[in-house]
XYZ file of C-alpha atoms in Angstrom:
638
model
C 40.419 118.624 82.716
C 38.230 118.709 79.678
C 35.692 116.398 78.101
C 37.850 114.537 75.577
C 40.883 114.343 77.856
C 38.402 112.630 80.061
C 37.070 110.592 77.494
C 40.672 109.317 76.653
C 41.402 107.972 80.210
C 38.226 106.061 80.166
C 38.963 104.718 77.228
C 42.647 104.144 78.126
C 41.177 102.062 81.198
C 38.738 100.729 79.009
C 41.515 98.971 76.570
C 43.531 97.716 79.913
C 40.307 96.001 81.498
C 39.273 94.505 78.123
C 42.777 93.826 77.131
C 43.053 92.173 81.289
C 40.097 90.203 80.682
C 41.021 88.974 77.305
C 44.264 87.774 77.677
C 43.172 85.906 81.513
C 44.053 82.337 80.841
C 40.773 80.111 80.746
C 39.409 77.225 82.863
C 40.948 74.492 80.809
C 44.510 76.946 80.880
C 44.423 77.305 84.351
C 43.976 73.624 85.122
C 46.740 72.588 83.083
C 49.568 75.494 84.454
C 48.065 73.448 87.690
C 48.862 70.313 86.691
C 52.117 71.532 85.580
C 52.738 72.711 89.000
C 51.632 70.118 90.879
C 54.339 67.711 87.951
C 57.080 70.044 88.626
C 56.311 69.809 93.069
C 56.527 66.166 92.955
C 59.436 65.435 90.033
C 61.310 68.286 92.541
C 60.053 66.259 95.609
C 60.758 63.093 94.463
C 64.445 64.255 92.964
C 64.691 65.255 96.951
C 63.654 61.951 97.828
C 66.253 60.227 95.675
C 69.060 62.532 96.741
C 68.347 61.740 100.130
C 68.333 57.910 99.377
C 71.492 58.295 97.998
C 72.888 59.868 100.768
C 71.830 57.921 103.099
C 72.925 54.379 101.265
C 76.467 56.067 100.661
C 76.758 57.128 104.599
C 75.884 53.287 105.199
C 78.169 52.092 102.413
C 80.694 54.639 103.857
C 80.067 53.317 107.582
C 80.763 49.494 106.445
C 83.822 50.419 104.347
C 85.286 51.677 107.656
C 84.096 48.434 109.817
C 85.624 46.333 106.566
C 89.507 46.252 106.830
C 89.506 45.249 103.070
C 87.850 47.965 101.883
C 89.339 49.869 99.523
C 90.865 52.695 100.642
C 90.408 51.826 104.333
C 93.409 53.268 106.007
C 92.081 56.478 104.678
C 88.489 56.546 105.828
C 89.316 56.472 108.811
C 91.361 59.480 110.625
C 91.946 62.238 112.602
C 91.103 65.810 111.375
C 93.564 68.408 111.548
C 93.818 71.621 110.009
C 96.390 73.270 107.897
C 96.737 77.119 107.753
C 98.154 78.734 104.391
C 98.316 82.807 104.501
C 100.050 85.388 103.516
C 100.160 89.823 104.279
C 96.237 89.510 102.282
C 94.597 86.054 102.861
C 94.679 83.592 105.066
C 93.027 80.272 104.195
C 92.564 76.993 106.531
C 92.740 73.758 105.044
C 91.342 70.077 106.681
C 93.122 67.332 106.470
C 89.396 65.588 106.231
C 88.990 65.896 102.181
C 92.180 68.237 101.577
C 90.308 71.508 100.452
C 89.614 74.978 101.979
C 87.114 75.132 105.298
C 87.688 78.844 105.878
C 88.825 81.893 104.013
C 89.758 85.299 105.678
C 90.601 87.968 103.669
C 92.747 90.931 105.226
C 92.698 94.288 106.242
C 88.704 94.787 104.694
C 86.188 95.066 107.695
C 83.058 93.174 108.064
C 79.648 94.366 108.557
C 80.133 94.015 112.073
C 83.501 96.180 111.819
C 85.846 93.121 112.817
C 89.376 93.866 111.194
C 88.996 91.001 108.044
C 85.929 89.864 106.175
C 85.408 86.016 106.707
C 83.893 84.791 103.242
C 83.313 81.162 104.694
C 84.130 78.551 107.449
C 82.542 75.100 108.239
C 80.085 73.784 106.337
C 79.156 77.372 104.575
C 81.547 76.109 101.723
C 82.807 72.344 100.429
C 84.283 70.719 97.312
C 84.162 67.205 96.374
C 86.452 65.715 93.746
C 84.777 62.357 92.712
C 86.108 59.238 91.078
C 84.246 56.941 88.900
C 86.372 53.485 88.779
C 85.175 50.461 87.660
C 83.890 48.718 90.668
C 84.548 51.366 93.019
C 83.592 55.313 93.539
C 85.821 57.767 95.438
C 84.905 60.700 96.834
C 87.674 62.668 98.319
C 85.243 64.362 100.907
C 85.591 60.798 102.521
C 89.078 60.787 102.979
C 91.134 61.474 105.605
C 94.860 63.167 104.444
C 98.090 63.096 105.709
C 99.687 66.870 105.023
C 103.544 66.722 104.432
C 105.738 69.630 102.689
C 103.716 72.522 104.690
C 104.985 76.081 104.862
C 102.992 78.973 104.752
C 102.278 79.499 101.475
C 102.416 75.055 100.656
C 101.338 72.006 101.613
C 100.955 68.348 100.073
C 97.985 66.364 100.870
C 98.130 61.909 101.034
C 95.469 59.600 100.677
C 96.590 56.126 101.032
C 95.818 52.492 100.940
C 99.423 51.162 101.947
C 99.286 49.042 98.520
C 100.271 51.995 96.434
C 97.480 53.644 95.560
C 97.488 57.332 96.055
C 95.881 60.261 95.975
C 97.944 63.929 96.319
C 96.680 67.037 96.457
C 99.367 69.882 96.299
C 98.600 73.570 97.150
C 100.520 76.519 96.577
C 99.109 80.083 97.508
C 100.704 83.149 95.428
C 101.978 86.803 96.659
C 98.184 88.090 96.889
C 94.468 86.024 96.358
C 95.550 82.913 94.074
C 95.494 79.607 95.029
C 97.497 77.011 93.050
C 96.242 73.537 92.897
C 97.250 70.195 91.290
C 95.183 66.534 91.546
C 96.939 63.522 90.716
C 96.286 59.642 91.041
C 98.975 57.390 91.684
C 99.238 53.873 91.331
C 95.744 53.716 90.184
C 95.730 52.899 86.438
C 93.820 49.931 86.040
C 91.309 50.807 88.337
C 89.547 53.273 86.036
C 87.781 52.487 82.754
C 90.569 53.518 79.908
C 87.684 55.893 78.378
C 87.958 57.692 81.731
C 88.922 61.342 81.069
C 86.918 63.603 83.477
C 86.570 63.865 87.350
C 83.181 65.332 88.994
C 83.525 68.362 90.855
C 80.872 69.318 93.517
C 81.402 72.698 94.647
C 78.787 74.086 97.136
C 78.157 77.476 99.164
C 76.214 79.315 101.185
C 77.094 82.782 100.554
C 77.326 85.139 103.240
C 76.019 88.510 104.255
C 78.939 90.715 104.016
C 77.788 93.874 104.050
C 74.681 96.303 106.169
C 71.765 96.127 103.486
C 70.711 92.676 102.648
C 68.617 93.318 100.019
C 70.606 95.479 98.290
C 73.536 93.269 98.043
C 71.793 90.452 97.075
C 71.125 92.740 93.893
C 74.581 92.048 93.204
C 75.665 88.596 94.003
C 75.674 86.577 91.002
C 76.795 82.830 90.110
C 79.484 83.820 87.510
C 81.069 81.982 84.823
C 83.077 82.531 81.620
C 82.650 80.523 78.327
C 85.269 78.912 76.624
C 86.980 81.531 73.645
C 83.663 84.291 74.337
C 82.823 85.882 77.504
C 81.111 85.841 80.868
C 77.463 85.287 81.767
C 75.544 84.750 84.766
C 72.444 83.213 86.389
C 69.681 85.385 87.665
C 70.391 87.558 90.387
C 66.942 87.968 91.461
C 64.754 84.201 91.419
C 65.960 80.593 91.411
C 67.843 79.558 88.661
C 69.007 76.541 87.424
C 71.334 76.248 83.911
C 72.612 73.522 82.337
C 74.866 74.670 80.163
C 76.088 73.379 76.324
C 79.313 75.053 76.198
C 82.677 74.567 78.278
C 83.780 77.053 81.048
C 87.259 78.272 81.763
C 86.114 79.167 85.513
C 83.325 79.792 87.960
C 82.710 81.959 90.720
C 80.673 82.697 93.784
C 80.381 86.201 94.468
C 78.897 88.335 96.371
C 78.515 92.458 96.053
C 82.325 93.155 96.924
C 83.883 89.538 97.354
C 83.811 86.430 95.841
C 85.453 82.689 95.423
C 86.881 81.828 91.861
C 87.779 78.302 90.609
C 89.584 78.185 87.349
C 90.164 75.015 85.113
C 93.650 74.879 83.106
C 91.906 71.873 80.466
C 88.553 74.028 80.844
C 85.403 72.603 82.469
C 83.281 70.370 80.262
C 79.932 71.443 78.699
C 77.160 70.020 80.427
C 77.690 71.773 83.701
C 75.056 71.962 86.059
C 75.161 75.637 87.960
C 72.530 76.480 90.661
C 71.690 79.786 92.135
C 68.894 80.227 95.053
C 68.064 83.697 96.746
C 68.247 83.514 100.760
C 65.590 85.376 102.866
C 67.097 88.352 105.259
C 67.119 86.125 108.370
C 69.403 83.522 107.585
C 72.009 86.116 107.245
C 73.270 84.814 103.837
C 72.591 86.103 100.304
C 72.608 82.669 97.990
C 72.922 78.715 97.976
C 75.177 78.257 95.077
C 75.484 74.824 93.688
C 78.332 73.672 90.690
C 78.272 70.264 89.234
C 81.573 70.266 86.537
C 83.385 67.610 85.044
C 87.228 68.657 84.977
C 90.201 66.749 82.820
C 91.880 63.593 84.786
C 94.396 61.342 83.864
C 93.900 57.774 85.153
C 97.997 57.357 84.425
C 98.969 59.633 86.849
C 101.214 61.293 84.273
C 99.428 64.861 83.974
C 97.751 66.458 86.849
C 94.434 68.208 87.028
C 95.228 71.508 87.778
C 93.078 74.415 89.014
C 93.508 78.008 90.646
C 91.403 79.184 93.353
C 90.700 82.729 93.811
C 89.759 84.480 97.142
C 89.236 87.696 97.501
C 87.613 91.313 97.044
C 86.404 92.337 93.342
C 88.399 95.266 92.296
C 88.620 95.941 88.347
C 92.330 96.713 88.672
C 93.138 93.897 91.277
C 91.607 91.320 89.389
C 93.555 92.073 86.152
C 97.073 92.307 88.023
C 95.738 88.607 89.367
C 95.194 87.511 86.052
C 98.754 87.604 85.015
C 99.868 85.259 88.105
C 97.880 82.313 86.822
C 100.109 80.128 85.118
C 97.300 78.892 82.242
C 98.524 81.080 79.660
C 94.327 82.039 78.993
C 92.963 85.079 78.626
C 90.736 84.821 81.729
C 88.661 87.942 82.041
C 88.705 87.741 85.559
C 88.058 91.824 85.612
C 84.439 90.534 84.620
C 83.681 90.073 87.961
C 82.831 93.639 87.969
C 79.761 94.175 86.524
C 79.939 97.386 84.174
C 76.890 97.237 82.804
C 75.574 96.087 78.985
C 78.087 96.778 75.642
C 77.641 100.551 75.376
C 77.476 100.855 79.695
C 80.109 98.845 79.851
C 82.074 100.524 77.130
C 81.378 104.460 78.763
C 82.393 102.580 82.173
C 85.234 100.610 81.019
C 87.060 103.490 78.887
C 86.203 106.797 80.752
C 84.765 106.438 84.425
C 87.466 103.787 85.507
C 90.524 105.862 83.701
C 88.850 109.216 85.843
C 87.975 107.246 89.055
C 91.458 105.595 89.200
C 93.218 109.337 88.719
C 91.113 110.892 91.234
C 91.566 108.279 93.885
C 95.413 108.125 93.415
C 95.303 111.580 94.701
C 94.487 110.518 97.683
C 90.945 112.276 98.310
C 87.928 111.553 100.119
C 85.593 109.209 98.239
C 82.774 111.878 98.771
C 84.788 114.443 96.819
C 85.635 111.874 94.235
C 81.892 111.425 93.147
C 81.672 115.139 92.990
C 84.391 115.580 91.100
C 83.224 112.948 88.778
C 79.818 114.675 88.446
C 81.825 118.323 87.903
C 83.595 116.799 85.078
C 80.648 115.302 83.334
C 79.112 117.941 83.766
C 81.554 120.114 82.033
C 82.061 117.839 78.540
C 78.096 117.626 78.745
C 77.533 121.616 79.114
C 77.532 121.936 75.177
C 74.707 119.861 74.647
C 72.681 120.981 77.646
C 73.373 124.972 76.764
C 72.245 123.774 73.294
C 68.969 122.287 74.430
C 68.182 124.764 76.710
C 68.817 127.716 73.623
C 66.279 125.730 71.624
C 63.886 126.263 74.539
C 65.020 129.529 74.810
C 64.352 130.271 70.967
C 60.343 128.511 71.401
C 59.894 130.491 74.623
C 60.871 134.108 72.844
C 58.208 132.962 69.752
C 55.555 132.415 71.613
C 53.851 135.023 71.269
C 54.345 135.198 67.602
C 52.953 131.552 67.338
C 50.121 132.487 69.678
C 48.852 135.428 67.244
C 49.668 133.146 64.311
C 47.589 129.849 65.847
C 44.970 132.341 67.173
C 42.458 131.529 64.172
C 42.725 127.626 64.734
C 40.544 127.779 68.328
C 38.473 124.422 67.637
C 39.548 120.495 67.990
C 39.455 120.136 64.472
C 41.732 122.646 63.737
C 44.387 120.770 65.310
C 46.381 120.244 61.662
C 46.066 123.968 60.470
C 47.667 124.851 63.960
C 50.399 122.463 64.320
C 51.099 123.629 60.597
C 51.099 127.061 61.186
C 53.664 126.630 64.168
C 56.156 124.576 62.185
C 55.596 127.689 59.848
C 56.830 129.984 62.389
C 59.840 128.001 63.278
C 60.845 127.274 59.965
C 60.697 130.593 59.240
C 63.193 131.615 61.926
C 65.613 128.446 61.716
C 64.372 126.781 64.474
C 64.187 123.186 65.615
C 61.639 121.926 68.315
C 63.580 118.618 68.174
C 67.030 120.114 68.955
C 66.586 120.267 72.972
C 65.459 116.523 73.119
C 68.331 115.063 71.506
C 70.986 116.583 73.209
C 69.597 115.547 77.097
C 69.110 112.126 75.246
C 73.261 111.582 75.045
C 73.137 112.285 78.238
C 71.081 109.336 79.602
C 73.828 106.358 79.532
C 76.192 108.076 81.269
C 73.487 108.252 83.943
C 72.705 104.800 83.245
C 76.652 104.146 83.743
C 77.135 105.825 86.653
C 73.804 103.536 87.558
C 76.358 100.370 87.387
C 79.867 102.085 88.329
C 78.932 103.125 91.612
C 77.570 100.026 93.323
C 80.415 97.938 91.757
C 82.775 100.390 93.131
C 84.824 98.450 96.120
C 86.740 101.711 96.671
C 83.901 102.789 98.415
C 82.556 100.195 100.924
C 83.386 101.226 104.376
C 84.579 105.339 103.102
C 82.477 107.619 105.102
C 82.026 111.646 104.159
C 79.825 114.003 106.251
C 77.344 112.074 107.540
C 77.577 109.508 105.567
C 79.473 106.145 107.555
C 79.478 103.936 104.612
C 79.025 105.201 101.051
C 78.680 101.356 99.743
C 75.084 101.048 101.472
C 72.428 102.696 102.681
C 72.569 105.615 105.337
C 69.630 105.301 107.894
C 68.685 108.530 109.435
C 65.510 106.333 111.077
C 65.533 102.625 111.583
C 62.952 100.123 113.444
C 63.039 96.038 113.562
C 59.642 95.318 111.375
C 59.875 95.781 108.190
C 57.261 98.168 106.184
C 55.866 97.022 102.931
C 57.979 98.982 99.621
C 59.996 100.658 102.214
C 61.992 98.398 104.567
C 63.290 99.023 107.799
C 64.841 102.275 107.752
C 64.813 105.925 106.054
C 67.762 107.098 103.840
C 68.657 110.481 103.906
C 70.539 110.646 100.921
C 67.961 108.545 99.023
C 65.245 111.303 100.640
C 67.724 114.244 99.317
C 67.582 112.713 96.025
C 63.825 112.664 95.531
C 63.984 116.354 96.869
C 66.101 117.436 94.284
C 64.820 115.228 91.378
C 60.775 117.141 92.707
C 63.091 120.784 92.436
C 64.271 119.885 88.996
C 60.934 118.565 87.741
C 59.353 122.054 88.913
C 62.390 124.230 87.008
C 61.862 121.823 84.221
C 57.881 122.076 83.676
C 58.221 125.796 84.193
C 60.336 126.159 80.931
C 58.886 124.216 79.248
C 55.187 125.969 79.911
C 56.891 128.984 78.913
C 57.319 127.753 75.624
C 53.919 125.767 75.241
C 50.982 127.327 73.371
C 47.163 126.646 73.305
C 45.902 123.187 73.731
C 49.727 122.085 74.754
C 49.829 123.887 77.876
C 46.530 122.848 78.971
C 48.117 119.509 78.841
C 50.811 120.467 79.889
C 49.314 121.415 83.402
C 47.564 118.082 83.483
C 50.705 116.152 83.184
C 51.852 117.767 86.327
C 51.322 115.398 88.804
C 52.857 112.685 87.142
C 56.148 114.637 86.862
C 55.707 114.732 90.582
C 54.944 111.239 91.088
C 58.281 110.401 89.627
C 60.416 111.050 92.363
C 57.923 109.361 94.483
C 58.526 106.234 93.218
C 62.392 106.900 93.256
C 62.167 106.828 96.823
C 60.858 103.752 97.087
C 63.339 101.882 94.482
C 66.553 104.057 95.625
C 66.060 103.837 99.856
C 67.257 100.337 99.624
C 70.486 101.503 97.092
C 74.065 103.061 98.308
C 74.290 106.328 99.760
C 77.137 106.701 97.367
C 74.786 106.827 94.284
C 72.052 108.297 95.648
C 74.484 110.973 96.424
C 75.986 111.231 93.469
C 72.229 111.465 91.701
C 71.651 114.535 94.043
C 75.110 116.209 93.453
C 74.303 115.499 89.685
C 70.869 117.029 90.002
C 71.860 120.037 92.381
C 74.409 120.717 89.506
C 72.352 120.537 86.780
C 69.637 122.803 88.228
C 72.349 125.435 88.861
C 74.014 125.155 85.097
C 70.184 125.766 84.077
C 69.343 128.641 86.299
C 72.399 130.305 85.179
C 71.655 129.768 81.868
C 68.135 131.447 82.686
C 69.808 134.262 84.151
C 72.605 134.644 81.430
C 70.064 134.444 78.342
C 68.659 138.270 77.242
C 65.224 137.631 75.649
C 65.347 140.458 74.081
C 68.644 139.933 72.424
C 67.462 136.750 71.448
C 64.597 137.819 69.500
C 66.312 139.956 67.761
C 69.027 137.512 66.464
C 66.021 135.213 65.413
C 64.245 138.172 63.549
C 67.596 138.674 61.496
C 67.814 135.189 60.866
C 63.889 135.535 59.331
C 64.994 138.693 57.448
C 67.882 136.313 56.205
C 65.669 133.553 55.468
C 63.108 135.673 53.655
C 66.050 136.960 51.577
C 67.360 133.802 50.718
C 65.156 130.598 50.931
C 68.201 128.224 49.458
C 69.876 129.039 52.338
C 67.589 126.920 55.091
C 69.242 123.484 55.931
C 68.811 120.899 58.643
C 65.677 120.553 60.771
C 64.174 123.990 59.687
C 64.478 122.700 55.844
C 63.013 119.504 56.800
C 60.216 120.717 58.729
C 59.726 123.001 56.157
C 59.113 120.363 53.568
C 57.298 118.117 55.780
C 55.184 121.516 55.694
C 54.500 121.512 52.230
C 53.876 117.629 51.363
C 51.376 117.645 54.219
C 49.636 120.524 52.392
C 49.802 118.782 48.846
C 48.503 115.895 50.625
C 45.102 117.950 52.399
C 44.949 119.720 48.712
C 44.941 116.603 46.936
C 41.976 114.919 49.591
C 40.536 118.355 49.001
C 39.880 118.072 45.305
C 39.163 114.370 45.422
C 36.048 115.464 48.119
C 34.750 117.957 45.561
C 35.376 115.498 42.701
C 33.053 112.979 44.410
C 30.624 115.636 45.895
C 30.251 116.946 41.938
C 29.756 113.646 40.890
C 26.903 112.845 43.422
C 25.212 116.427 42.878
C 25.487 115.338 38.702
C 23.673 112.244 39.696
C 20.780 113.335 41.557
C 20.640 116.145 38.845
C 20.195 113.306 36.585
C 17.504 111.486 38.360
């Protein structure tokens, strides 16, 4: 390492610490983000406080309404409660009798994390829904109410809450072929006991969301508080901290999901804007992934006449499922429900949506092994990118066989200050023989978002949770080749093997890499290039501790990608006759030399880049004499 690369680093660290110290907040700063604090700990603490007033003064309200024989609605607060079980060859889904909605959802033939036959998204407490009525010397909350199911089958029921003088409340469910749950709300008998400005009901919809699959963390990455606007598309809170939106516009539905499941509620008259959506991460040891918290405001009709209606969704998120579900609502909206699966941003999402579903869904039809799918994948890719990458690696091919030309021609500029003569006198030499330094970036640039895609197909990918291939049990989570109980800081609790194969590969590459591109490195640039070793090295380090948490699907498919691409570049090393080369570039000087019109593209720009940089030294040249004459004709003069 020499003295001014030295010098840079310092000053490099320099910069950071000064920068560091600069930008620390000061005394009076820090006391005021603590005051903040300490304002936002006791408005959150005293919003607890109220909420648990309130609960406690409506469980005593509640408790003296039940005592009270004239309380409205008393035949109904008081009851028995039964359950009601609605199901079909997919889903089965138990409804209570205490508030009419859905204590349990089991969804078929997809096995647990504990490899039980059907995945259980929720039962008990884990989810609830609350319709509530604002009348106008009265609330109702159907979670209160105890109804009396009539018209059951397997696929319907009708739920009755009644206060023998002709007030009712019925709740009517029908569940469809597959995952969708019909639902109308409707009031009857109860006209004048609302205001007549009354047009909304408040929905409370609550859950914790479970665990569902091996790696905690990992899935957590993925379960997301969804919802879609009104006329635009979907959104989301943050996967990864609290979060807490209030949001301006209405919502045609929201949903609780986790990596490979989730539970959907869709509004025919839309939610209102104004909703209140809540998202909070759960630690490892509670076994479940988020709270999620909804506070909507959905249409009602005092009259009776119209019913609220809403569909329920329960089920796994598959791209193709959830568009087949889509056409069973009866809404007539275009729901997006396919959003569910995350693709990735517009021009991920566009590779994703367009190309790698179409291929995935052909090669899976087939019938093969999931393992053999992702290669496949990565053998095709590989084949429409293999123009590009031949065409980078013949650009380093063409700077590797000039070296030594450039060495003898740079062999004059040996000091710092010589830096622009030499850099000039290489853009000279590949000018001169029609070639582009820039040409083998660009290329291997294209190729980065369909990394990037792959980044957000294969995680999303239900197709593969629970497929095993070699050694692999589950290519939808991690494969642990070591595990132990504590975990280790910025590794876990276990060591992937395909995550380890990965880095492996991705430390091969970098060395094939760095060794063609020192080939074709002169002077000063190899020196550096040397230096920059270890942090080509370090790369992969710090893959391994991002990627040992991810799916042994994509860490597969990274290593397949990068076994591949080492091979296509070692035959391409193997296939490529220096000599040849060198002499097609000399013709192409001969040519060049013969006819200077002729140069185009990068070699014609660099060329002229060339030239103004010269008229630009030439022109500082003479202005430096002008002034050094002029001083000289001064001094003369005195």
């Amino acid at each position: 390492m020499d003295k001014n690369t030295v010098i840079g680093f310092l000053l490099i660290a320099a910069v950071l610490i000064g920068y560091s110290w600069y930008a620390r907040p000061s005394e009076e700063e820090l006391q005021a983000q603590q005051e903040q604090m300490e304002k936002e700990a006791a408005a959150a603490k005293a919003a607890a406080a109220a909420k648990k007033k309130e609960a406690a003064k409506k469980s005593a309200d509640l408790a003296m309404a039940r005592e009270d024989t004239t309380a409205f609605f008393h035949s109904a607060l008081v009851g028995t409660s039964n359950d009601v079980v609605l199901k079909n060859d997919k889903l089965e889904l138990t409804l209570s009798s205490k508030g009419g909605t859905v204590t349990k959802a089991v969804v078929k033939n997809f096995k647990d994390k504990d490899d039980k036959p059907d995945v259980t998204l929720f039962e008990g407490k884990e989810q609830s829904l609350d319709f509530s009525l604002e009348g106008k010397e009265m609330n109702l909350s159907t979670q209160d109410l105890f109804f009396t199911p009539s018209e059951q089958s397997d696929s319907t029921v009708t739920f009755t809450a009644s206060d023998g003088q002709g007030h009712d409340i019925v709740m009517t469910y029908l569940l469809g072929p597959d995952y969708m749950l019909h639902f109308s709300f409707r009031a009857k008998g109860m006209e004048g006991l609302f205001s007549p400005k009354t047009k909304t009901m408040d929905v409370s919809w609550h859950e914790d969301c479970k665990q569902q699959e091996k790696g905690h963390s990992f899935e957590n990455r993925y379960a997301t508080l969804t919802y879609k606007k009104v006329g635009a598309g979907t959104d989301y809170l943050n996967e990864t901290q609290e979060k807490k939106e209030t949001l301006e516009t209405p919502i045609d539905w929201v949903a609780f999901k986790s990596q490979f499941f989730s539970a959907m509620m869709i509004a025919k008259d839309e939610f209102s804007s104004g909703a209140k959506l809540s998202s909070i991460p759960q630690d490892k040891s509670t076994g479940y992934l988020k709270k999620y918290d909804a506070e909507l405001e959905a249409f009602f009709d005092p009259k009776g006449e119209t019913p609220t209606e809403l569909e329920f969704f329960y089920g796994p998120i598959d791209f193709r499922l959830l568009q087949s579900v889509e056409k069973e609502s009866r809404f007539g909206k275009d729901l997006k429900m396919e959003r569910l699966v995350y693709l990735g941003w517009p021009l991920i999402r566009y590779i994703n949506r367009w190309f790698t579903l179409y291929v995935f869904d052909w090669l899976t039809k087939l019938g093969l092994n999931m393992g053999i799918v992702l290669i496949l994948i990565t053998l095709l890719l590989k084949a429409i990118t293999y123009p590009m990458v031949k065409k980078s690696y013949m650009s380093s091919a063409k700077m590797r066989v000039l070296r030594p030309k450039i060495e003898e021609a740079t062999k004059q500029y040996d000091k710092p200050e010589d830096q622009m003569q030499r850099s000039q006198a290489q853009m000279q030499i590949y000018s001169q023989y029609g070639v582009s330094p820039l040409s083998g970036c660009i290329p291997m640039l294209i190729q980065m978002p369909i990394w990037i895609a792959m980044f957000n197909f294969v995680p999303n990918a239900i197709q593969l949770r629970g497929e095993s291939f070699l050694w692999i049990k589950d290519l939808s989570t991690y494969d642990p080749i070591f595990q132990w109980s504590q975990p280790l800081w910025g590794i876990g609790d276990h060591l992937s093997l395909t995550c380890i194969l990965f880095c492996v590969a991705n430390i091969l590459y970098s060395v094939m890499t760095m060794r063609q591109q020192r080939d074709q490195m002169v002077g000063e640039q190899a020196q550096q290039m040397k230096m920059m070793q270890w942090m080509m090295f370090l790369m992969p380090v710090m893959f391994f501790f991002i990627f040992n948490e991810y799916s042994a699907g994509l860490n597969f498919y990274y290593f397949i990608s990068l076994f591949f691409s080492a091979a296509i570049m070692f035959i391409l090393r193997k296939t490529t006759n220096d000599a040849k080369l060198l002499a097609y570039l000399e013709a192409r000087y001969e040519e060049n030399k013969k006819n200077p019109k002729k140069k185009t593209g990068m070699a014609a720009r660099l060329e002229a880049m060339q030239q103004q940089m010269q008229q630009q030294q030439e022109e500082m040249r003479r202005k430096r004499e002008d002034l050094e004459r002029k001083r000289n004709d001064l001094n003369h003069k005195k």
